[in-house]
XYZ file of C-alpha atoms in Angstrom:
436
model
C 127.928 135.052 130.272
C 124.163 135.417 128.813
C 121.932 135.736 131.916
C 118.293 134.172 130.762
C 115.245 134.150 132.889
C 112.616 137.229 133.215
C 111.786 139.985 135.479
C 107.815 141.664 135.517
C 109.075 145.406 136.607
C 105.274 146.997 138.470
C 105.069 150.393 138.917
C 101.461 151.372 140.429
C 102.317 155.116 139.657
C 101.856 154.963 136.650
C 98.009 153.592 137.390
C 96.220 156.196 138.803
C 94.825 158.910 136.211
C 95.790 161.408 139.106
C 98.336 164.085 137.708
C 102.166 162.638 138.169
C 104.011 164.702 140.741
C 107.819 164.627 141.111
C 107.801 161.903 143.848
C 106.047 159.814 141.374
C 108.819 160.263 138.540
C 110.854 158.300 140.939
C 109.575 154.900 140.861
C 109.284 155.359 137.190
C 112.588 156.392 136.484
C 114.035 153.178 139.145
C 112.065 150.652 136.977
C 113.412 152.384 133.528
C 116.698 152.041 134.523
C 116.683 148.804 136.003
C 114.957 147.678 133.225
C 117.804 148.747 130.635
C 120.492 147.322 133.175
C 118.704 143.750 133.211
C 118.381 143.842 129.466
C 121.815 144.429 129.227
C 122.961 141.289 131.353
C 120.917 138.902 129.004
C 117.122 139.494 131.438
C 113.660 139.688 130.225
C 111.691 142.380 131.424
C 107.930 143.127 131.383
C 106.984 146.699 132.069
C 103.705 146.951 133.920
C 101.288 148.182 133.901
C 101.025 149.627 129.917
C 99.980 153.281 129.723
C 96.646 154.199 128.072
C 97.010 154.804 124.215
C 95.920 158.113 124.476
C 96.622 159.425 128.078
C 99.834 158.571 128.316
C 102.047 161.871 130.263
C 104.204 163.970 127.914
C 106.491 164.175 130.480
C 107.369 160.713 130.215
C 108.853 161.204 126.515
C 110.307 164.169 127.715
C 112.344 162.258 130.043
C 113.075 159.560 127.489
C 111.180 156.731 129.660
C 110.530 153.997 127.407
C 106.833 152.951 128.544
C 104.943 150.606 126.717
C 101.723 151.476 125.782
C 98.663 149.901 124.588
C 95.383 147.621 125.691
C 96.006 144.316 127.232
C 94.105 142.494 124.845
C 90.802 140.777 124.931
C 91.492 138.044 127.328
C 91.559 140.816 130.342
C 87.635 140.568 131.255
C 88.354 136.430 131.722
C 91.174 136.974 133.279
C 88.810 139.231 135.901
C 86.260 137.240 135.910
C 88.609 133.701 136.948
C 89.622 135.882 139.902
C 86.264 136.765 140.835
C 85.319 133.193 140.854
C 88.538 132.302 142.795
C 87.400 135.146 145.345
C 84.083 133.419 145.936
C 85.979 130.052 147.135
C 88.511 131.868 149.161
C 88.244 130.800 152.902
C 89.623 133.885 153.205
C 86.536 136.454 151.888
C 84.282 137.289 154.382
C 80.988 136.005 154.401
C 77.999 138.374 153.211
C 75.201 136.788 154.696
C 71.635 137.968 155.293
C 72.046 140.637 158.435
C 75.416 142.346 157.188
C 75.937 145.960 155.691
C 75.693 145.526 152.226
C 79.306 146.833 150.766
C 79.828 150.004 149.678
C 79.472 150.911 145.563
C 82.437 149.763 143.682
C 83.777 146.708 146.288
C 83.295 142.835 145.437
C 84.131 141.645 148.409
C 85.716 141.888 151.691
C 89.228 140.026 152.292
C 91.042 139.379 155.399
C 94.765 140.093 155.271
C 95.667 139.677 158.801
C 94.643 136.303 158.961
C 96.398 135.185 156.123
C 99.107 136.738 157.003
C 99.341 134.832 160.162
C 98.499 131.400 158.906
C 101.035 131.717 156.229
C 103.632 133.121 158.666
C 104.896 135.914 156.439
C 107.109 138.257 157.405
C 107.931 141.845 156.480
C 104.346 143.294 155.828
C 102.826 145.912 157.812
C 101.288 144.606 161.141
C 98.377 147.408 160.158
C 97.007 145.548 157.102
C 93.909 143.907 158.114
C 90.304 143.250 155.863
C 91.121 144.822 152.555
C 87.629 146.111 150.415
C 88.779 144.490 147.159
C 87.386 146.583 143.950
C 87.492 146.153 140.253
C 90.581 148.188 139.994
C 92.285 145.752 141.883
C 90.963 142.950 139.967
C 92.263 144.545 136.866
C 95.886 145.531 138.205
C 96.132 141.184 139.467
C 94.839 140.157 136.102
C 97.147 142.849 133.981
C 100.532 141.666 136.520
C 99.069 137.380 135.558
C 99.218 138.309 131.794
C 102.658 139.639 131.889
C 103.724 136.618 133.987
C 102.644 134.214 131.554
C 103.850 136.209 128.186
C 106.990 136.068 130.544
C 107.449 132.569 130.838
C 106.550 132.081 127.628
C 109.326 134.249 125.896
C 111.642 133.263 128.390
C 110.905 129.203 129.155
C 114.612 129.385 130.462
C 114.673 129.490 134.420
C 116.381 132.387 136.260
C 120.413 131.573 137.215
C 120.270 130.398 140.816
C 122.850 133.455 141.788
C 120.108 136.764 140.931
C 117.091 134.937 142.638
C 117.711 131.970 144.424
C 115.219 129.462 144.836
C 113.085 130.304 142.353
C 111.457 128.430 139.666
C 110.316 131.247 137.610
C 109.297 134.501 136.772
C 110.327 137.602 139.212
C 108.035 140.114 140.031
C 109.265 143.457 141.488
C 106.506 145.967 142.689
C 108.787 149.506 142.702
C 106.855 151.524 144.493
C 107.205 154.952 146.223
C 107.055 154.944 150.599
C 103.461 156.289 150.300
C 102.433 153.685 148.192
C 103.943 150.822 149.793
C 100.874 150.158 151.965
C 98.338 149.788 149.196
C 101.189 147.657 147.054
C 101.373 145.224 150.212
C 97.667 144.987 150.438
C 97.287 143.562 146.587
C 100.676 141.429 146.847
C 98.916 139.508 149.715
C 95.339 139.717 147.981
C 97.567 138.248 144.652
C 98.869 135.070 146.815
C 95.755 134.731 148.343
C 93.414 134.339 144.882
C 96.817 132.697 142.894
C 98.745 130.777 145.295
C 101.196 130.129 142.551
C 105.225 129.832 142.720
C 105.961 133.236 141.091
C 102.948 135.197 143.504
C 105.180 134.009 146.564
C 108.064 135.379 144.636
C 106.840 138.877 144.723
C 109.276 141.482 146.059
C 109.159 145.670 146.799
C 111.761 147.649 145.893
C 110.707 150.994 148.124
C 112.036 154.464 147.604
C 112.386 156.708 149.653
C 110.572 160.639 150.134
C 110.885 163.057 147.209
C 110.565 166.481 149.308
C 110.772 170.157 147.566
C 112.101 173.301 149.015
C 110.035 175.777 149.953
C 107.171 175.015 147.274
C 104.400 177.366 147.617
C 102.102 174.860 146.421
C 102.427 171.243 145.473
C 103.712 171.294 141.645
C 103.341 168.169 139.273
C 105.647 166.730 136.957
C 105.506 168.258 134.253
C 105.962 171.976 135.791
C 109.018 170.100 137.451
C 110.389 169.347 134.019
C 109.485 173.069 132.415
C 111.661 174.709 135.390
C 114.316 172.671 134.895
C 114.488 173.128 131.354
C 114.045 177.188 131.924
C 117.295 177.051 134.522
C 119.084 174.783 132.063
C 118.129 177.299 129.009
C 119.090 180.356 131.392
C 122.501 178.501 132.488
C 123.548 177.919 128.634
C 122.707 182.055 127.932
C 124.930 182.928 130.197
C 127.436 180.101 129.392
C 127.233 181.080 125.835
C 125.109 184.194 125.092
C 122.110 184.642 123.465
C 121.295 181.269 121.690
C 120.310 180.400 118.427
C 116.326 179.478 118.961
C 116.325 176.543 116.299
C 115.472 173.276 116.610
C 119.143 171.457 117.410
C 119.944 173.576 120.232
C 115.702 173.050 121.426
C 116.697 169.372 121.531
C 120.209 169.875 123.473
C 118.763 171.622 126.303
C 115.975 168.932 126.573
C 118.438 166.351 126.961
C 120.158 168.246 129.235
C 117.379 168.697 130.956
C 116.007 164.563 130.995
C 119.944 164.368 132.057
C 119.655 166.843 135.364
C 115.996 165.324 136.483
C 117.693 161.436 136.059
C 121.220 162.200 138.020
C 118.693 164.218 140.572
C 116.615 161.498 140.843
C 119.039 158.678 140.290
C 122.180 159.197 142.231
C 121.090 158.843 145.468
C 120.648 155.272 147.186
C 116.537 154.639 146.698
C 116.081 154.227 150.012
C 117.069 157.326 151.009
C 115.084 160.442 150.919
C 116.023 163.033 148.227
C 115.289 166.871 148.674
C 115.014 168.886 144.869
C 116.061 172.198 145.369
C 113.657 174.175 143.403
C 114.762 177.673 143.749
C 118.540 176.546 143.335
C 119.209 176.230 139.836
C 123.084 175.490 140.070
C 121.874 171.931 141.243
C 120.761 170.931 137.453
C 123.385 172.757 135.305
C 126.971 173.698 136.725
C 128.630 171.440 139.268
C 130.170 168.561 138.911
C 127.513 165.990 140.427
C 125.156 166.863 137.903
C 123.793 164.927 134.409
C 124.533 168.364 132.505
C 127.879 167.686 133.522
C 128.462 164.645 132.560
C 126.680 165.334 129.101
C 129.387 167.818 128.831
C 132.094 165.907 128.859
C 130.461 163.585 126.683
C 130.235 166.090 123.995
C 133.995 166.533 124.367
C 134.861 163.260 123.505
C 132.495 163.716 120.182
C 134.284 167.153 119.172
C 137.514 165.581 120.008
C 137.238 162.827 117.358
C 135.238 165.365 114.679
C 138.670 167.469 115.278
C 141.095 164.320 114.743
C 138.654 163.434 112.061
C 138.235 166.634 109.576
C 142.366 166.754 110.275
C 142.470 163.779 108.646
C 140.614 164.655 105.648
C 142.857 167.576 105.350
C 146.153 165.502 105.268
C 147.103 167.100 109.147
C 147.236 163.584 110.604
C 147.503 159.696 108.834
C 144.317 158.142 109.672
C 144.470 156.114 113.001
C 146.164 152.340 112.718
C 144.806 149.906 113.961
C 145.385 148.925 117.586
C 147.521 145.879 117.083
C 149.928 148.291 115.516
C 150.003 151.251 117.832
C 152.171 151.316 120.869
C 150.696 151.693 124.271
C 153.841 152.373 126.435
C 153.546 155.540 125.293
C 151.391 156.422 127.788
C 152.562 157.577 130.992
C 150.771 159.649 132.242
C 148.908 158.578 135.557
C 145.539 160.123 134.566
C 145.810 157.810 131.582
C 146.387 154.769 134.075
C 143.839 156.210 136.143
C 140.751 155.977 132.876
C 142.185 152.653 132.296
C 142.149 151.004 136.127
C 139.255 152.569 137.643
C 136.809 153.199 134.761
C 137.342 150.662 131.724
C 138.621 147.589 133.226
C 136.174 147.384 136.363
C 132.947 149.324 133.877
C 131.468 145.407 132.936
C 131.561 144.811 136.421
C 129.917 148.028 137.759
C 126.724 147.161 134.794
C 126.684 143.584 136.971
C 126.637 144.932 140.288
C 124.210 147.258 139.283
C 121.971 144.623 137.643
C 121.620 142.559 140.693
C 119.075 141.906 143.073
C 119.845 140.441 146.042
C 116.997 138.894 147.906
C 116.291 139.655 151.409
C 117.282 137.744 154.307
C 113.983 138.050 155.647
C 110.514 139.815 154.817
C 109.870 141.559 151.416
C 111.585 144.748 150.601
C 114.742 144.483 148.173
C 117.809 146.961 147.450
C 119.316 147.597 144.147
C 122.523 149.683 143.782
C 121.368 151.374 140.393
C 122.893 154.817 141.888
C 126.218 152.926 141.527
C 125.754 153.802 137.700
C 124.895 157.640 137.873
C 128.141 157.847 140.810
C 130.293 155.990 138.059
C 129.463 158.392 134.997
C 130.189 161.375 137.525
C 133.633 160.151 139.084
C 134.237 159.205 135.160
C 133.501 163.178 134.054
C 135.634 164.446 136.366
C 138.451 162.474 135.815
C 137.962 162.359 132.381
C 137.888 166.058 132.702
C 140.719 166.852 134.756
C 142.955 164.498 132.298
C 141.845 166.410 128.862
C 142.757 169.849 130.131
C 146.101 169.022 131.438
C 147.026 167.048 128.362
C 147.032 168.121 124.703
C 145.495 165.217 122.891
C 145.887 166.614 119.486
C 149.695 167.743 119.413
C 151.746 169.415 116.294
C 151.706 167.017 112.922
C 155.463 165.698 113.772
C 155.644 161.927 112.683
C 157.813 161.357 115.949
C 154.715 162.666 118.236
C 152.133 160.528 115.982
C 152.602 157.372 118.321
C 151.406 159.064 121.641
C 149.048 160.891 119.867
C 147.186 157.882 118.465
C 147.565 155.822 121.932
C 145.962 158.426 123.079
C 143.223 158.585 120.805
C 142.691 154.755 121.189
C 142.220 155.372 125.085
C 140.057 157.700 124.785
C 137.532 156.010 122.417
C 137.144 153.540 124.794
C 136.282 156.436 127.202
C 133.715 157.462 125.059
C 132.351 153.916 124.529
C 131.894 153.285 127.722
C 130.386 156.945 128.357
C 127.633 155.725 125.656
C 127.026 152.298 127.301
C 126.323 153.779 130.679
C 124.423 156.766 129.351
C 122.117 154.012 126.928
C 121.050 152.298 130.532
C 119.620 155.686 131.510
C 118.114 155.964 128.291
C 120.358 159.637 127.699
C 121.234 159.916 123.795
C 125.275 161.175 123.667
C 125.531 164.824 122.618
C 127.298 165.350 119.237
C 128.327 168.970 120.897
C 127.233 171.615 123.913
């Protein structure tokens, strides 16, 4: 059924004007994902915070990360201001009287964490916070996350289903946030309850992953350079795949597809929490084998040439066209890798979207899991299977009129392979290949 109710998706990665480095690109590319998965169960979702007009990375489109941009309108400076004003009342700030330092350039105030902490009796945040400097910045992140709350709750009046977050009366806000920068995010949640003790800030939640770490890199490389190698070993892999390659624009856009595909499934089909290692020097990782995102593009492709071939047939007068499917006759397939698609890929696929959707909250403390890999695992265990299937069996037979009825059960399977190939390659935002 139609899940209402809204989601604000924060990634402070995307804040900093410091260059993105591949450990960055992982937070990101959780929050995308989610994001589309949410959507697709009937969810709101705010992206936050909105990239600068001008600034924002290239390496973002490359990867097909759907980022809103833009200012935050006018009402921002208020917005700062009301939570400067709420900072002055907070029994929390520290006192600047006459006789102490004066702050240092850049901080508004000093904040104590640890006490609030205490009084409040929170659990899950790091027994090292303690008085937090607050600055502009932070001011401006609070008031940007406050805006999207609101335009939340005003697109989406309807309250969350009790069975995603339970006991809440609103909004969700998810902070996905790399390990490094879990401290600092922990530090402005707490400063956020503090200056807005509202419903949704004690609804705030981290989803945390975990260490991006390179092979031997000589020196730290950023995000882009990631992207440019892997699109170099993905244009070397096709050379040698298919020879020298036409250098026009189609084939340009294949291999950086390919390419956003690799960097997702590398980045994507491992639990978040766990740590992920890229193997730089090892290009086999993005291109051949079967765990990879090339590999499941390939397959993809397959599908598409599959039904050109049936198609152009067609047009020729090879084949009738294909009946529809209250006329075709599905006992004709007995093969078990045909049971196999049906059983373990398009019955349960609905299901696997809704697991992968959810976000259970936490017994205790802060930090929430998602099971978005559970998508990239699917698409994989679909390829090969998929795979395995279509070069045992010979989809398109000889144009006898006896053979016609397995042909086009056949056909009618496998366009609901391909369907649900699309679906699940939409919620990584990965456009199907027409052909490899």
């Amino acid at each position: 059924g139609a899940r209402e109710g809204c989601v604000v998706l924060h990634c402070p990665a995307l804040r900093g004007p410091a260059a993105l480095r591949p450990r960055h690109l992982r937070p990101v590319l959780l929050a995308d994902h989610l994001a589309q998965l949410l959507r697709a169960q009937g969810v709101g979702v705010r992206l936050v915070p909105a990239l600068a007009e001008e600034g924002s990375p290239e390496v973002l489109r490359q990867l097909h990360i759907d980022w809103p941009a833009g200012s935050c309108g006018s009402s921002l400076p208020d917005a700062v201001s009301a939570l400067k004003a709420a900072l002055g009342r907070s029994p929390c700030a520290c006192e600047q009287g006459p006789g102490t330092a004066a702050l240092p350039e850049g901080v508004v105030c000093k904040v104590h964490l640890k006490s609030f902490v205490e009084q409040q009796g929170l659990v899950g945040y790091d027994p090292n916070l303690d008085v937090l400097l607050v600055t502009e910045g932070m001011l401006r992140s609070l008031a940007e996350l406050q805006q999207a709350v609101l335009q939340c709750m005003v697109s989406n009046p309807i309250v969350l289903p009790a069975s995603r977050f339970p006991g809440s009366s609103c909004c969700s806000i998810v902070h996905v946030v790399s390990c490094e920068e879990e401290f600092q995010q922990q530090q402005l949640d707490l400063l956020w309850r503090i200056l807005d003790p509202g419903a949704y800030t004690a609804l705030q939640k981290h989803l945390v992953c975990g260490p991006v770490k390179m092979t031997n890199p000589s020196s730290p490389i950023g995000a882009d350079q990631y992207f440019q190698l892997r699109k170099r070993q993905m244009y070397e892999a096709s050379v040698m795949k298919y020879g020298e390659l036409a250098q026009d624009e189609a084939w340009t856009e294949v291999i950086d597809t390919l390419t956003a595909a690799a960097i997702r499934f590398e980045m994507l089909s491992t639990a978040h929490r766990n740590q992920i290692t890229l193997d730089l020097e090892n290009s086999s990782i993005s291109t051949k084998g079967t765990k990879s995102g090339a590999f499941v593009m390939y397959n993809c492709a397959r599908l598409a040439t599959l039904f050109d071939t049936f198609q152009r047939a067609v047009e020729q007068g090879t084949y009738p066209p294909l009946p529809p499917v209250s006329e075709l006759n599905f006992s004709c397939l007995r093969e078990e890798g045909e049971w196999l698609l049906l059983f373990n890929y398009l019955l349960p696929f609905p299901e696997v979207l809704q697991q992968a959707a959810q976000l259970p909250p936490p017994s205790k403390g802060i930090r929430i899991t998602a099971n978005t890999e559970t998508v990239c695992k699917f698409l994989i265990q679909l390829s090969m299977d998929f795979s395995s299937y279509y070069n045992r069996v010979h989809v398109l037979g000889e144009p006898f009129p006896h053979l016609f009825d397995q042909m086009f059960a056949r056909l009618r399977l496998l366009g609901a392979v391909r369907d649900v190939f699309h679906s699940a390659l939409a919620t990584l935002h990965l456009p199907p290949l027409s052909q490899i």
